[in-house]
């Protein structure tokens, strides 16, 4: 088995915090901020779509940074199948969104802003499905790392009762 590339509690914590942060950004941008703008009565559809286009373009760049951070953390945390597979899956989803879905959706927004009416399509639903998949993968990564950290910390707390260190429990010699 290949040994861990870099042993540090900071890497272990980053391995938990990076997907938590990415998940929070994803929920905040894609499932809260962007949909809510369509409920604003003062925004016309073309303006709301234009704001959405700019938001998703910037968020896509941020997600590439989050993916890069995830790759670094996974590499430095050692060879574990789940984080590596999850990271590869996140990269695949992000590539599909960047190369295929965002350009298609951008073209549709441009057409609507120019007064056109694009034919009905499922691209928006595909984008939402990709975001839901990303959220699921990120939650699996968070759960996995939180479980690992919990198991790693459990021996340190084994035997502690009411703030008494294990070395001074009744029946033990110091």
mmCIF file of C-alpha atoms in Angstrom:
data_model
loop_
_atom_site.group_PDB
_atom_site.id
_atom_site.type_symbol
_atom_site.label_atom_id
_atom_site.label_comp_id
_atom_site.label_asym_id
_atom_site.label_seq_id
_atom_site.Cartn_x
_atom_site.Cartn_y
_atom_site.Cartn_z
ATOM 1 C CA UNK A 1 0.000 0.000 0.000
ATOM 2 C CA UNK A 2 1.205 3.496 -0.781
ATOM 3 C CA UNK A 3 1.900 5.609 2.258
ATOM 4 C CA UNK A 4 0.236 8.929 2.897
ATOM 5 C CA UNK A 5 1.900 11.703 0.927
ATOM 6 C CA UNK A 6 1.832 14.211 3.754
ATOM 7 C CA UNK A 7 0.779 13.565 7.328
ATOM 8 C CA UNK A 8 -0.830 16.539 8.984
ATOM 9 C CA UNK A 9 -3.998 17.235 10.940
ATOM 10 C CA UNK A 10 -4.367 20.339 8.755
ATOM 11 C CA UNK A 11 -4.704 18.127 5.669
ATOM 12 C CA UNK A 12 -7.322 16.025 7.466
ATOM 13 C CA UNK A 13 -9.257 19.147 8.449
ATOM 14 C CA UNK A 14 -8.938 20.620 4.936
ATOM 15 C CA UNK A 15 -10.194 17.289 3.576
ATOM 16 C CA UNK A 16 -13.402 17.959 5.503
ATOM 17 C CA UNK A 17 -13.643 21.739 5.113
ATOM 18 C CA UNK A 18 -13.077 22.021 1.348
ATOM 19 C CA UNK A 19 -16.115 19.883 0.395
ATOM 20 C CA UNK A 20 -18.185 21.530 3.156
ATOM 21 C CA UNK A 21 -17.325 24.966 1.755
ATOM 22 C CA UNK A 22 -18.006 23.854 -1.833
ATOM 23 C CA UNK A 23 -21.345 22.345 -0.789
ATOM 24 C CA UNK A 24 -22.304 25.573 0.992
ATOM 25 C CA UNK A 25 -21.388 27.672 -2.036
ATOM 26 C CA UNK A 26 -23.326 25.341 -4.337
ATOM 27 C CA UNK A 27 -26.461 25.471 -2.206
ATOM 28 C CA UNK A 28 -26.192 29.218 -1.644
ATOM 29 C CA UNK A 29 -25.679 30.131 -5.282
ATOM 30 C CA UNK A 30 -27.531 27.482 -7.274
ATOM 31 C CA UNK A 31 -30.398 26.567 -4.990
ATOM 32 C CA UNK A 32 -31.043 29.847 -3.150
ATOM 33 C CA UNK A 33 -29.684 33.062 -4.708
ATOM 34 C CA UNK A 34 -30.246 32.346 -8.387
ATOM 35 C CA UNK A 35 -33.794 30.906 -8.140
ATOM 36 C CA UNK A 36 -34.920 33.697 -5.793
ATOM 37 C CA UNK A 37 -34.158 36.397 -8.359
ATOM 38 C CA UNK A 38 -36.948 35.038 -10.560
ATOM 39 C CA UNK A 39 -39.397 35.802 -7.736
ATOM 40 C CA UNK A 40 -38.452 39.501 -7.784
ATOM 41 C CA UNK A 41 -41.326 41.256 -9.568
ATOM 42 C CA UNK A 42 -39.157 44.220 -10.565
ATOM 43 C CA UNK A 43 -36.777 42.064 -12.649
ATOM 44 C CA UNK A 44 -37.807 41.314 -16.197
ATOM 45 C CA UNK A 45 -37.064 37.823 -17.510
ATOM 46 C CA UNK A 46 -34.222 39.005 -19.801
ATOM 47 C CA UNK A 47 -32.556 40.915 -16.933
ATOM 48 C CA UNK A 48 -32.950 37.973 -14.532
ATOM 49 C CA UNK A 49 -31.495 35.627 -17.154
ATOM 50 C CA UNK A 50 -28.572 37.976 -17.790
ATOM 51 C CA UNK A 51 -27.829 38.180 -14.048
ATOM 52 C CA UNK A 52 -28.043 34.384 -13.894
ATOM 53 C CA UNK A 53 -25.657 34.019 -16.817
ATOM 54 C CA UNK A 54 -23.063 36.273 -15.166
ATOM 55 C CA UNK A 55 -23.556 34.544 -11.800
ATOM 56 C CA UNK A 56 -23.116 31.054 -13.237
ATOM 57 C CA UNK A 57 -20.062 32.072 -15.270
ATOM 58 C CA UNK A 58 -18.361 33.379 -12.129
ATOM 59 C CA UNK A 59 -19.524 30.445 -10.029
ATOM 60 C CA UNK A 60 -18.145 28.045 -12.632
ATOM 61 C CA UNK A 61 -14.709 29.645 -12.191
ATOM 62 C CA UNK A 62 -15.053 29.335 -8.413
ATOM 63 C CA UNK A 63 -15.994 25.675 -8.762
ATOM 64 C CA UNK A 64 -12.827 25.012 -10.778
ATOM 65 C CA UNK A 65 -10.836 26.528 -7.911
ATOM 66 C CA UNK A 66 -12.740 24.333 -5.438
ATOM 67 C CA UNK A 67 -12.002 21.286 -7.601
ATOM 68 C CA UNK A 68 -8.293 22.178 -7.681
ATOM 69 C CA UNK A 69 -8.278 22.514 -3.878
ATOM 70 C CA UNK A 70 -10.081 19.182 -3.594
ATOM 71 C CA UNK A 71 -7.504 17.490 -5.828
ATOM 72 C CA UNK A 72 -4.638 18.894 -3.741
ATOM 73 C CA UNK A 73 -6.242 17.758 -0.483
ATOM 74 C CA UNK A 74 -7.030 14.282 -1.849
ATOM 75 C CA UNK A 75 -3.474 13.864 -3.168
ATOM 76 C CA UNK A 76 -1.917 14.961 0.120
ATOM 77 C CA UNK A 77 -4.261 12.865 2.254
ATOM 78 C CA UNK A 78 -3.099 9.594 0.742
ATOM 79 C CA UNK A 79 -4.544 6.839 -1.397
ATOM 80 C CA UNK A 80 -8.184 6.367 -0.480
ATOM 81 C CA UNK A 81 -10.554 5.128 -3.175
ATOM 82 C CA UNK A 82 -13.711 7.022 -2.193
ATOM 83 C CA UNK A 83 -12.241 10.554 -2.212
ATOM 84 C CA UNK A 84 -10.364 9.870 -5.453
ATOM 85 C CA UNK A 85 -13.450 8.476 -7.211
ATOM 86 C CA UNK A 86 -15.654 11.265 -5.838
ATOM 87 C CA UNK A 87 -13.168 13.909 -7.008
ATOM 88 C CA UNK A 88 -13.014 12.349 -10.480
ATOM 89 C CA UNK A 89 -16.820 12.342 -10.606
ATOM 90 C CA UNK A 90 -16.925 16.012 -9.572
ATOM 91 C CA UNK A 91 -14.409 16.807 -12.330
ATOM 92 C CA UNK A 92 -16.541 14.969 -14.895
ATOM 93 C CA UNK A 93 -19.709 16.815 -13.854
ATOM 94 C CA UNK A 94 -17.902 20.153 -13.919
ATOM 95 C CA UNK A 95 -16.495 19.410 -17.392
ATOM 96 C CA UNK A 96 -19.974 18.569 -18.713
ATOM 97 C CA UNK A 97 -21.351 21.800 -17.280
ATOM 98 C CA UNK A 98 -18.443 23.931 -18.534
ATOM 99 C CA UNK A 99 -18.026 22.480 -22.014
ATOM 100 C CA UNK A 100 -21.600 21.594 -22.917
ATOM 101 C CA UNK A 101 -24.365 22.941 -20.676
ATOM 102 C CA UNK A 102 -23.192 26.483 -19.892
ATOM 103 C CA UNK A 103 -22.498 27.369 -23.560
ATOM 104 C CA UNK A 104 -25.892 25.990 -24.637
ATOM 105 C CA UNK A 105 -27.722 27.822 -21.842
ATOM 106 C CA UNK A 106 -25.740 30.999 -22.569
ATOM 107 C CA UNK A 107 -26.830 30.861 -26.227
ATOM 108 C CA UNK A 108 -30.453 30.485 -25.134
ATOM 109 C CA UNK A 109 -30.153 33.543 -22.834
ATOM 110 C CA UNK A 110 -28.600 35.545 -25.679
ATOM 111 C CA UNK A 111 -31.500 34.568 -27.937
ATOM 112 C CA UNK A 112 -34.107 35.584 -25.316
ATOM 113 C CA UNK A 113 -32.330 38.892 -24.647
ATOM 114 C CA UNK A 114 -32.410 39.605 -28.387
ATOM 115 C CA UNK A 115 -36.180 39.120 -28.371
ATOM 116 C CA UNK A 116 -36.162 35.576 -29.698
ATOM 117 C CA UNK A 117 -37.916 32.538 -28.332
ATOM 118 C CA UNK A 118 -35.718 29.443 -28.276
ATOM 119 C CA UNK A 119 -37.467 26.100 -28.675
ATOM 120 C CA UNK A 120 -38.248 24.181 -25.482
ATOM 121 C CA UNK A 121 -35.354 22.088 -24.182
ATOM 122 C CA UNK A 122 -34.246 20.092 -21.169
ATOM 123 C CA UNK A 123 -30.796 21.706 -20.826
ATOM 124 C CA UNK A 124 -31.800 23.669 -17.740
ATOM 125 C CA UNK A 125 -33.033 20.471 -16.068
ATOM 126 C CA UNK A 126 -29.765 18.724 -16.995
ATOM 127 C CA UNK A 127 -27.831 21.554 -15.349
ATOM 128 C CA UNK A 128 -29.956 21.299 -12.199
ATOM 129 C CA UNK A 129 -29.508 17.507 -12.164
ATOM 130 C CA UNK A 130 -25.737 17.975 -12.453
ATOM 131 C CA UNK A 131 -25.802 20.363 -9.483
ATOM 132 C CA UNK A 132 -27.884 17.903 -7.451
ATOM 133 C CA UNK A 133 -25.356 15.162 -8.289
ATOM 134 C CA UNK A 134 -22.490 17.446 -7.253
ATOM 135 C CA UNK A 135 -24.245 18.196 -3.968
ATOM 136 C CA UNK A 136 -24.720 14.476 -3.343
ATOM 137 C CA UNK A 137 -21.087 13.652 -4.098
ATOM 138 C CA UNK A 138 -19.901 16.477 -1.848
ATOM 139 C CA UNK A 139 -22.137 15.250 0.990
ATOM 140 C CA UNK A 140 -20.718 11.729 0.611
ATOM 141 C CA UNK A 141 -17.200 13.186 0.795
ATOM 142 C CA UNK A 142 -18.112 15.189 3.907
ATOM 143 C CA UNK A 143 -19.739 12.192 5.585
ATOM 144 C CA UNK A 144 -16.781 9.939 4.746
ATOM 145 C CA UNK A 145 -14.165 12.359 6.061
ATOM 146 C CA UNK A 146 -16.211 13.255 9.148
ATOM 147 C CA UNK A 147 -16.538 9.535 9.918
ATOM 148 C CA UNK A 148 -12.792 9.038 9.480
ATOM 149 C CA UNK A 149 -11.981 11.975 11.729
ATOM 150 C CA UNK A 150 -14.482 10.753 14.313
ATOM 151 C CA UNK A 151 -12.872 7.296 14.371
ATOM 152 C CA UNK A 152 -9.399 8.838 14.573
ATOM 153 C CA UNK A 153 -10.419 10.998 17.524
ATOM 154 C CA UNK A 154 -12.321 8.240 19.353
ATOM 155 C CA UNK A 155 -9.220 6.521 20.845
ATOM 156 C CA UNK A 156 -8.055 9.846 22.255
ATOM 157 C CA UNK A 157 -11.299 10.110 24.208
ATOM 158 C CA UNK A 158 -11.634 6.419 25.125
ATOM 159 C CA UNK A 159 -11.691 6.005 28.875
ATOM 160 C CA UNK A 160 -12.333 9.669 29.630
ATOM 161 C CA UNK A 161 -15.218 10.144 32.006
ATOM 162 C CA UNK A 162 -16.223 13.419 33.528
ATOM 163 C CA UNK A 163 -12.991 15.098 32.496
ATOM 164 C CA UNK A 164 -10.748 12.541 34.210
ATOM 165 C CA UNK A 165 -7.757 11.464 32.161
ATOM 166 C CA UNK A 166 -7.555 7.686 31.531
ATOM 167 C CA UNK A 167 -4.264 7.430 33.434
ATOM 168 C CA UNK A 168 -5.971 8.294 36.734
ATOM 169 C CA UNK A 169 -9.133 6.209 36.465
ATOM 170 C CA UNK A 170 -9.816 3.906 39.420
ATOM 171 C CA UNK A 171 -7.936 0.628 39.160
ATOM 172 C CA UNK A 172 -5.144 2.103 37.062
ATOM 173 C CA UNK A 173 -1.662 2.945 38.203
ATOM 174 C CA UNK A 174 -0.027 6.195 37.206
#
